[in-house]
Amino acid sequence: MLLSLQQARLIRTGSALERDGAALKAAEYLAASLKEPETWTAVEAPIYITTLRSIFPGGLRRSNKDLFQPLFHPDRFPEWARETLTGSWEVDLAWDGRGNDWAPKVTKEGWIQFREHLITAEKHLTKAWKLEPSQPFAATGMIAVAMAGYSSDSERAWFDRATAARIDYMPAWHAMGWASRPRWGGRMQTMRALALAALETGRFDTDIPFFLVAGLDGLRQELHDYEACRDLYRQPVVAVALQAMCWGYAEAVPGERSHWAWWRALSGWLSGRLEDTSMALTETGTRPIPGEARSRLADLMSDEILLRGEAALDKAGHTAAWQTAVEAHGKMDLPAEIAVLDKLMDIPAEAKLLIDRQRRLIGMETKLAAGEWVKLSADPSLSDWLRLDGTWVGHSDGSALITGDGDRALMVHLARIGPAFEARGTIQSTHPENPRFCAGIAFGHHSLDSKPGQWVTAEIVWSKQGKSAMINRSYYNTGILDKATVSDFSKPVPWTLKLQDDKLTWTLAGGFVCENELLVRDGNLKGHYSTTSDGRFGFCTRVTTMGNSMIYSPIEIRRLK
């Protein structure tokens, strides 16, 4: 396939809009290459199948069926490859007919299409596997078919066939991990067993042992509860397995020892074995924490400051006192929390960063409890903020900047705002002439089952099609309202938000976007937004064109009764 370097870069790193555009252009190149007689020989069939399944997301394929249908039905490959591609396309059509909604909301016609296409998919994929069992693609595709109940053989049987063909074909591991979830009739024990089995292969020359981390991610997303998640990682067999995985990769690739030292530090923190964390941190050197490790900390509303601080406190013998402070914090007993912190003596430098931050948060929350206005500033360290998505930069004046190097971003302040508040600030685009951006304010409660959780976003949308303002849930369009808004974002645009009794009032540049809009209505946000005492507040973007940036002034906020 002849992909330009620009298209390949955008597919990997662009915003959602840019990635989709680049992928569609790549699909056109691929279609053109099929018309050239010298391209895509029989021996290249596995490369072709991998390209279709890895570069082009399922949703994109299904929303552009006229473009992708011919790509799944080429006539130049061996029969096993043609059957594999046809079966894979039928799976796409099955989900296109069913839709992605929960089962009770699927229409009768949707279920009919789902059934018919999966029955057809089963015939083609089974035939493909029988023709060429040494290839993993058809057997992997059958895991999803079996998961939906349209195979006489189990998901595990097809997984075993796929990995017998190629043990390090990771789509098979991920498909089996998804099929093992309780929501699809699986069991938590099966999910854990699969994750541990990946490590037991000992294939540190592949990505298989790292599936232990992905498997535990899946378990965490099924648990929903913070303490239950920590209990999962504290299970002795899990704690030992995580350390073994890190050491296995470190020994297999000596040049990456500092990288895996970071994973050992994270694994020790997750499992409550802080002595392992302290030891590993001495081996990380100047290497920054890997992005994947940082994102897993963020999933648990944690960060590097907390990891390093708790390890340092443990080494200094202050773990018991710190846990007492954490418990007081959870109960919103700020006087008791500060009393414990005041008694800590001889605090190590890395722990001092954590303790100082905690004191700042206590001070803010004390003022919020009294109904005072508090400024949430984003200084260059961003130490009081949790970056859940995106690349954020803090400035000395307290403003925050998000660059357009991705499609979604979310950063929330660690101070607990509560269920009712009033806030104000400004927002500005550095390049409003760029074709598209979507940015705004986020508030709500973090959820462990999937990012970004129970966040409500008040968003400003700017595109070639027009300009609007809307309230959404967790980055995704829910369309609670969609109204015209400010036309010029080249200068700071003031905004205000007021939430009380689940009713939101939002202004932009002095004009009302909504007034006393009930957030929880007609089931629109029910179950996805909760006005909790530990609710947070922050900034978000959903789509920002590369080269554009959004600037947010410090937030001023106060808690309402």
XYZ file of C-alpha atoms in Angstrom:
561
model
C 0.000 0.000 0.000
C 1.375 3.410 -0.962
C 0.725 5.699 2.015
C 2.259 9.164 2.055
C 4.282 10.001 5.154
C 1.890 12.865 5.905
C -1.165 10.601 5.831
C 0.562 8.001 8.009
C 1.514 10.658 10.576
C -2.026 12.031 10.757
C -3.514 8.533 11.165
C -1.262 8.010 14.202
C -1.271 11.427 15.862
C -3.862 13.783 14.385
C -7.165 14.855 15.841
C -10.223 12.664 15.262
C -11.193 14.721 12.223
C -7.668 14.650 10.801
C -7.220 10.930 11.512
C -10.477 10.090 9.754
C -9.587 12.280 6.792
C -6.144 10.719 6.502
C -7.563 7.205 6.847
C -10.125 7.838 4.107
C -7.386 9.158 1.836
C -5.327 6.062 2.646
C -8.325 3.882 1.745
C -8.505 5.619 -1.632
C -4.805 4.886 -2.175
C -5.392 1.276 -1.230
C -8.296 1.011 -3.680
C -6.107 2.474 -6.418
C -3.330 0.007 -5.646
C -5.739 -2.902 -6.213
C -6.063 -1.774 -9.846
C -2.331 -2.154 -10.427
C -1.466 -5.668 -11.653
C 1.896 -5.890 -9.908
C 0.683 -5.061 -6.392
C -0.660 -7.313 -3.670
C 0.550 -10.742 -4.628
C -0.779 -13.897 -2.951
C 2.058 -13.965 -0.447
C 1.135 -10.434 0.666
C -2.424 -11.375 1.668
C -1.628 -11.357 5.423
C -0.224 -7.810 5.109
C -3.329 -6.678 3.256
C -5.693 -8.163 5.865
C -3.691 -6.650 8.714
C -3.764 -3.254 7.005
C -7.536 -3.274 6.666
C -8.145 -4.345 10.248
C -5.551 -2.161 11.979
C -5.456 1.182 10.143
C -9.159 1.669 9.494
C -11.428 1.727 12.589
C -14.659 -0.249 12.446
C -16.838 2.824 12.796
C -15.082 4.511 9.893
C -15.474 1.420 7.716
C -19.171 1.124 8.504
C -19.894 4.807 7.867
C -18.133 4.663 4.482
C -19.407 1.335 3.154
C -19.242 2.329 -0.522
C -15.512 2.980 -0.180
C -14.621 -0.037 1.948
C -16.893 -2.723 0.483
C -14.635 -3.270 -2.580
C -11.554 -3.345 -0.356
C -12.979 -6.363 1.469
C -13.750 -8.190 -1.777
C -10.544 -8.193 -3.880
C -10.223 -10.999 -6.436
C -6.462 -11.464 -6.437
C -5.807 -13.338 -3.208
C -5.998 -17.059 -2.338
C -9.408 -18.417 -1.381
C -8.644 -18.482 2.356
C -7.851 -14.749 2.282
C -10.945 -13.891 0.241
C -13.140 -15.858 2.658
C -11.494 -14.153 5.625
C -12.119 -10.698 4.184
C -15.708 -11.486 3.222
C -16.429 -12.843 6.703
C -14.846 -9.813 8.333
C -16.997 -7.511 6.215
C -20.106 -9.404 7.261
C -19.192 -8.805 10.909
C -18.943 -5.091 10.144
C -22.376 -5.177 8.477
C -23.831 -7.027 11.457
C -22.788 -4.265 13.843
C -23.825 -1.606 11.358
C -27.316 -3.075 11.337
C -27.503 -3.585 15.086
C -25.952 -0.280 16.126
C -23.857 0.310 19.235
C -26.664 0.924 21.710
C -27.449 -1.275 24.692
C -29.404 -4.445 23.833
C -32.817 -3.223 25.125
C -32.652 -0.250 22.741
C -31.813 -2.253 19.597
C -34.719 -2.369 17.131
C -36.308 -5.570 15.841
C -34.918 -4.849 12.378
C -31.503 -4.247 13.936
C -31.517 -7.688 15.551
C -32.596 -9.307 12.285
C -29.688 -7.744 10.396
C -27.296 -8.622 13.207
C -28.342 -12.271 13.087
C -28.329 -12.612 9.302
C -24.912 -11.058 8.810
C -23.293 -13.015 11.653
C -24.646 -16.297 10.293
C -23.088 -15.408 6.950
C -19.859 -14.321 8.661
C -19.632 -17.653 10.483
C -19.812 -19.594 7.214
C -17.073 -17.564 5.517
C -14.717 -17.346 8.503
C -15.048 -21.036 9.360
C -14.325 -21.956 5.760
C -11.309 -19.617 5.737
C -9.903 -21.208 8.887
C -10.359 -24.737 7.495
C -8.627 -23.727 4.263
C -5.630 -22.173 6.068
C -5.482 -22.870 9.829
C -1.895 -21.575 9.909
C -3.209 -17.997 9.620
C -4.753 -16.343 12.739
C -7.155 -13.914 11.093
C -10.296 -16.016 10.549
C -10.101 -17.691 13.953
C -9.697 -14.286 15.611
C -12.736 -12.966 13.751
C -14.735 -15.952 14.960
C -14.160 -14.964 18.606
C -16.562 -12.039 18.104
C -19.027 -14.239 16.231
C -18.966 -16.834 19.020
C -19.310 -14.086 21.619
C -22.626 -13.129 20.002
C -23.778 -16.765 20.064
C -23.453 -17.652 16.371
C -20.812 -20.368 16.534
C -21.065 -23.970 17.651
C -17.559 -23.641 19.100
C -16.652 -21.452 22.076
C -14.708 -18.217 22.101
C -11.879 -20.066 23.848
C -11.731 -22.705 21.128
C -11.307 -20.024 18.483
C -8.742 -18.178 20.604
C -6.717 -21.382 20.924
C -6.844 -21.832 17.154
C -5.769 -18.259 16.514
C -2.829 -18.423 18.918
C -1.839 -21.862 17.641
C -1.405 -20.203 14.273
C 0.482 -17.234 15.710
C 0.860 -16.916 19.426
C 1.763 -13.216 19.349
C -1.191 -12.132 17.214
C -2.376 -9.553 19.759
C -5.842 -8.917 18.244
C -6.685 -12.484 19.299
C -5.649 -11.783 22.906
C -7.640 -8.556 23.020
C -10.699 -10.157 21.411
C -10.596 -12.961 23.980
C -10.159 -10.440 26.784
C -13.283 -8.577 25.637
C -15.279 -11.788 25.232
C -14.319 -12.795 28.794
C -16.024 -9.768 30.347
C -19.158 -10.395 32.435
C -21.186 -8.114 30.168
C -20.681 -10.724 27.424
C -21.347 -13.719 29.626
C -17.755 -14.128 30.822
C -16.363 -14.153 34.348
C -13.897 -11.996 36.257
C -11.899 -15.125 37.110
C -11.545 -15.914 33.416
C -10.319 -12.403 32.701
C -7.669 -12.682 35.407
C -6.623 -16.159 34.283
C -6.142 -14.916 30.706
C -4.046 -11.967 31.875
C -1.824 -14.243 33.972
C -1.572 -16.779 31.138
C -0.105 -14.058 28.908
C 2.739 -13.572 31.371
C 3.274 -17.323 31.727
C 4.122 -17.610 28.036
C 7.463 -16.013 28.894
C 7.596 -14.504 25.407
C 9.313 -11.262 26.327
C 10.394 -10.933 22.707
C 6.739 -10.074 21.979
C 3.923 -7.952 23.416
C 2.202 -10.981 24.947
C 3.372 -10.592 28.587
C 2.314 -6.936 28.545
C -1.234 -8.146 27.958
C -1.153 -8.719 31.729
C -1.502 -4.936 32.085
C -4.301 -4.737 29.497
C -6.106 -7.633 31.133
C -5.971 -5.942 34.523
C -7.212 -2.736 32.885
C -10.256 -4.683 31.723
C -10.866 -6.033 35.217
C -10.587 -2.541 36.639
C -13.157 -1.254 34.176
C -15.582 -3.957 35.295
C -15.122 -3.233 39.012
C -16.157 0.467 39.003
C -15.050 0.929 42.627
C -11.707 2.473 43.640
C -11.067 0.256 46.663
C -12.055 -2.866 44.747
C -9.513 -1.889 42.079
C -6.743 -1.483 44.641
C -7.703 -4.835 46.174
C -7.324 -6.416 42.735
C -3.739 -5.198 42.392
C -2.968 -6.179 45.992
C -3.773 -9.831 45.355
C -0.425 -11.594 45.919
C -0.526 -13.469 42.617
C -1.223 -10.216 40.730
C 1.411 -8.205 42.610
C 4.081 -10.843 41.966
C 3.042 -11.195 38.320
C 3.372 -7.460 37.648
C 6.889 -7.348 39.042
C 7.819 -10.497 37.105
C 6.563 -8.905 33.891
C 8.695 -5.811 34.454
C 11.826 -7.801 35.260
C 11.233 -10.091 32.284
C 11.159 -7.218 29.813
C 14.065 -5.433 31.520
C 16.258 -8.517 31.156
C 15.119 -9.131 27.576
C 15.863 -5.549 26.498
C 18.686 -4.217 28.746
C 18.639 -0.793 27.075
C 15.105 -0.249 28.371
C 15.744 -0.994 32.048
C 14.834 2.532 33.148
C 11.549 2.292 31.229
C 10.639 -0.922 33.013
C 11.837 0.510 36.316
C 8.979 2.980 35.962
C 6.541 0.133 35.440
C 7.974 -1.602 38.507
C 7.430 1.614 40.472
C 3.813 1.806 39.288
C 3.225 -1.889 39.946
C 4.565 -1.551 43.482
C 2.337 1.450 44.147
C -0.740 -0.290 42.741
C -0.157 -3.390 44.846
C 0.674 -1.496 48.045
C 4.283 -2.701 48.025
C 5.828 0.715 48.344
C 9.282 -0.660 49.104
C 9.289 -1.989 45.518
C 8.284 1.472 44.300
C 11.104 3.164 46.236
C 13.692 0.740 44.900
C 12.465 1.095 41.318
C 12.465 4.898 41.463
C 16.201 4.851 42.159
C 16.644 3.164 38.757
C 14.488 5.435 36.603
C 17.236 8.046 36.326
C 16.253 11.110 34.323
C 13.751 9.201 32.219
C 10.246 10.687 32.516
C 7.329 8.499 33.456
C 6.005 6.645 30.367
C 2.767 8.031 29.013
C 0.938 4.728 29.413
C 1.979 4.505 33.059
C 0.949 8.114 33.692
C -2.475 7.531 32.124
C -3.087 4.539 34.381
C -2.305 6.662 37.413
C -4.742 9.278 36.114
C -7.426 6.610 35.709
C -7.220 6.193 39.487
C -7.283 9.967 40.087
C -3.580 9.808 40.945
C -0.313 11.141 39.540
C 3.465 11.003 39.812
C 3.496 13.370 42.800
C 1.270 10.977 44.735
C 3.278 7.912 43.699
C 6.622 9.437 44.641
C 5.238 11.065 47.770
C 3.643 7.922 49.172
C 6.805 5.919 48.461
C 8.917 8.547 50.287
C 6.506 8.685 53.234
C 6.612 4.901 53.515
C 10.409 4.895 53.498
C 10.383 7.520 56.273
C 7.954 5.484 58.367
C 4.966 7.808 57.914
C 2.581 5.449 56.098
C 0.200 5.008 59.029
C -0.094 8.758 59.602
C -0.600 9.404 55.907
C -3.375 6.803 55.729
C -5.077 8.493 58.679
C -4.909 11.798 56.794
C -6.291 10.161 53.638
C -9.222 8.714 55.592
C -9.985 12.133 57.106
C -9.813 13.669 53.638
C -12.303 11.104 52.327
C -14.704 12.021 55.126
C -14.320 15.752 54.312
C -12.913 16.223 57.834
C -10.390 18.896 56.895
C -9.455 19.958 60.471
C -8.578 16.345 61.357
C -6.578 15.984 58.137
C -4.506 19.115 58.746
C -3.917 18.072 62.360
C -2.345 14.810 61.173
C -0.202 16.549 58.576
C 1.015 19.080 61.153
C 2.465 16.254 63.249
C 4.611 14.848 60.452
C 8.299 15.539 61.078
C 11.430 15.093 58.959
C 9.500 14.860 55.722
C 11.610 13.776 52.695
C 11.777 16.222 49.778
C 9.612 14.130 47.433
C 7.027 13.660 50.161
C 7.064 17.394 50.841
C 5.710 18.052 47.336
C 2.734 15.852 48.182
C 2.193 17.276 51.655
C 2.452 20.874 50.424
C -0.084 20.157 47.704
C -2.422 18.586 50.206
C -2.175 21.682 52.403
C -3.039 23.892 49.430
C -6.071 21.765 48.609
C -7.211 21.839 52.243
C -6.906 25.625 52.214
C -8.965 25.893 49.026
C -11.627 23.494 50.232
C -11.872 25.318 53.561
C -12.598 28.548 51.704
C -15.046 26.797 49.410
C -16.886 25.386 52.423
C -17.248 28.950 53.707
C -18.721 30.092 50.368
C -15.659 32.156 49.425
C -14.383 32.644 45.892
C -11.283 30.543 45.110
C -8.955 30.846 42.112
C -7.943 27.617 40.363
C -4.664 28.570 38.680
C -2.640 26.422 36.308
C 0.983 27.282 37.104
C 3.825 25.718 35.057
C 4.080 22.687 37.367
C 0.357 21.858 37.050
C 0.852 20.108 40.381
C -2.702 20.784 41.565
C -4.261 19.456 38.380
C -4.925 15.970 37.073
C -4.298 15.583 33.343
C -6.667 12.839 32.241
C -6.143 13.358 28.506
C -4.165 15.613 26.213
C -1.019 17.743 26.406
C -1.522 20.690 28.752
C 0.794 23.603 29.578
C 0.463 25.881 32.596
C 1.711 29.480 32.642
C 3.017 31.793 35.351
C -0.146 33.910 35.111
C -2.227 30.820 35.984
C -3.650 30.301 32.499
C -3.751 26.877 30.853
C -3.055 26.045 27.213
C -4.001 22.932 25.288
C -2.317 22.389 21.934
C -4.082 20.849 18.969
C -2.035 17.660 18.860
C -4.905 15.294 19.483
C -8.637 14.953 19.439
C -9.566 14.970 23.135
C -8.200 16.526 26.276
C -9.390 16.815 29.867
C -7.669 18.379 32.874
C -9.406 18.824 36.224
C -8.372 20.535 39.443
C -7.874 18.273 42.440
C -9.850 20.508 44.807
C -13.334 19.125 45.451
C -15.895 21.644 44.317
C -19.065 19.910 45.454
C -22.493 19.453 43.862
C -23.409 23.155 43.557
C -21.144 25.958 42.412
C -20.726 29.214 40.556
C -17.681 29.732 38.317
C -16.252 32.232 35.849
C -13.300 32.669 33.498
C -12.337 33.293 29.869
C -11.501 31.163 26.853
C -9.611 32.089 23.683
C -8.370 30.474 20.475
C -4.845 31.213 19.239
C -5.878 30.543 15.630
C -9.648 30.994 15.299
C -9.281 31.019 11.543
C -8.518 27.272 11.674
C -11.453 25.184 10.470
C -12.420 23.375 13.642
C -12.167 23.417 17.403
C -14.375 22.309 20.244
C -13.410 23.417 23.730
C -15.001 24.261 27.018
C -15.443 23.592 30.702
C -15.849 20.208 32.394
C -17.361 19.345 35.741
C -18.491 16.168 37.399
C -17.157 12.998 38.921
C -14.419 10.669 37.735
C -15.447 7.116 36.916
C -13.194 4.072 36.968
C -15.022 2.085 34.321
C -13.873 4.189 31.368
C -12.436 7.585 30.636
C -13.501 10.278 30.880
C -16.174 9.136 33.329
C -19.141 11.118 34.564
C -18.119 14.485 33.177
C -20.502 17.085 31.843
C -18.954 19.523 29.398
C -20.141 22.987 28.413
C -18.552 23.242 24.973
C -18.010 25.896 22.341
C -17.974 24.379 18.851
C -16.454 26.141 15.854
C -16.356 24.531 12.413
C -16.868 25.282 8.750
C -20.501 24.323 9.222
C -21.065 27.007 11.842
C -20.619 27.953 15.456
C -22.606 26.695 18.419
C -22.577 25.982 22.120
C -23.767 22.753 23.666
C -23.825 20.705 26.829
C -22.479 17.189 26.387
C -21.641 14.137 28.430
C -18.102 12.805 28.560
C -16.979 14.383 25.270
C -19.802 12.726 23.358
C -22.668 14.589 21.722
C -25.822 14.189 23.750
C -27.459 17.266 22.306
C -29.049 18.633 25.468
C -28.959 21.998 23.753
C -27.333 23.515 20.718
C -27.500 27.278 20.343
C -25.677 29.986 18.424
C -22.826 31.562 20.301
C -19.982 34.074 20.113
C -18.464 34.581 16.658
C -15.021 35.904 17.646
C -12.611 33.894 19.795
C -9.464 35.767 18.809
C -9.784 37.621 22.114
C -10.620 36.229 25.578
C -14.332 35.447 25.758
C -15.791 35.594 29.290
C -17.986 32.742 30.489
C -19.915 31.924 33.657
C -21.424 28.682 34.905
C -23.822 28.143 37.774
C -25.037 24.721 38.848
C -27.604 24.340 41.613
C -30.245 21.662 42.147
C -29.088 19.992 38.908
C -29.981 23.153 36.974
C -27.315 24.839 34.882
C -27.062 28.484 33.865
C -24.332 29.241 31.326
C -23.342 32.565 29.762
C -20.839 33.462 27.047
C -19.754 37.089 26.531
C -22.643 38.202 28.709
C -25.329 36.348 26.745
C -27.265 33.344 28.029
C -26.593 29.998 26.404
C -28.975 28.377 28.868
C -30.740 29.421 32.035
C -31.781 26.948 34.738
C -31.413 24.075 32.262
C -32.221 20.795 34.035
C -29.288 18.464 33.372
C -30.944 15.241 34.473
C -34.049 15.077 32.334
C -35.700 12.444 30.166
C -32.951 10.047 31.193
C -30.496 12.035 29.076
C -27.749 12.205 31.667
C -29.227 9.920 34.304
C -26.600 7.472 35.449
C -23.866 9.465 33.758
C -23.792 12.566 35.890
C -23.959 12.725 39.652
C -23.759 15.786 41.874
C -21.334 14.387 44.438
C -19.417 16.082 47.220
C -16.115 15.150 45.564
C -17.018 16.590 42.155
C -14.216 18.355 40.286
C -13.965 21.204 37.795
C -11.629 21.787 34.881
C -11.009 22.326 31.169
C -11.704 20.161 28.151
C -11.386 19.988 24.384
C -12.956 17.431 22.108
C -11.568 18.309 18.690
C -8.832 20.863 18.074
C -7.199 21.205 14.656
C -3.452 20.655 14.683
C -1.684 24.017 14.913
C -4.466 25.611 16.940
C -4.415 26.072 20.722
C -6.973 27.056 23.326
C -6.105 29.366 26.219
C -8.099 29.224 29.457
C -7.776 31.911 32.117
C -7.635 30.855 35.782
C -11.033 29.734 37.020
C -12.685 31.626 39.840
C -15.189 29.449 41.637
C -17.257 29.273 44.801
C -19.369 26.565 46.353
C -23.098 27.131 46.717
C -25.330 25.766 49.449
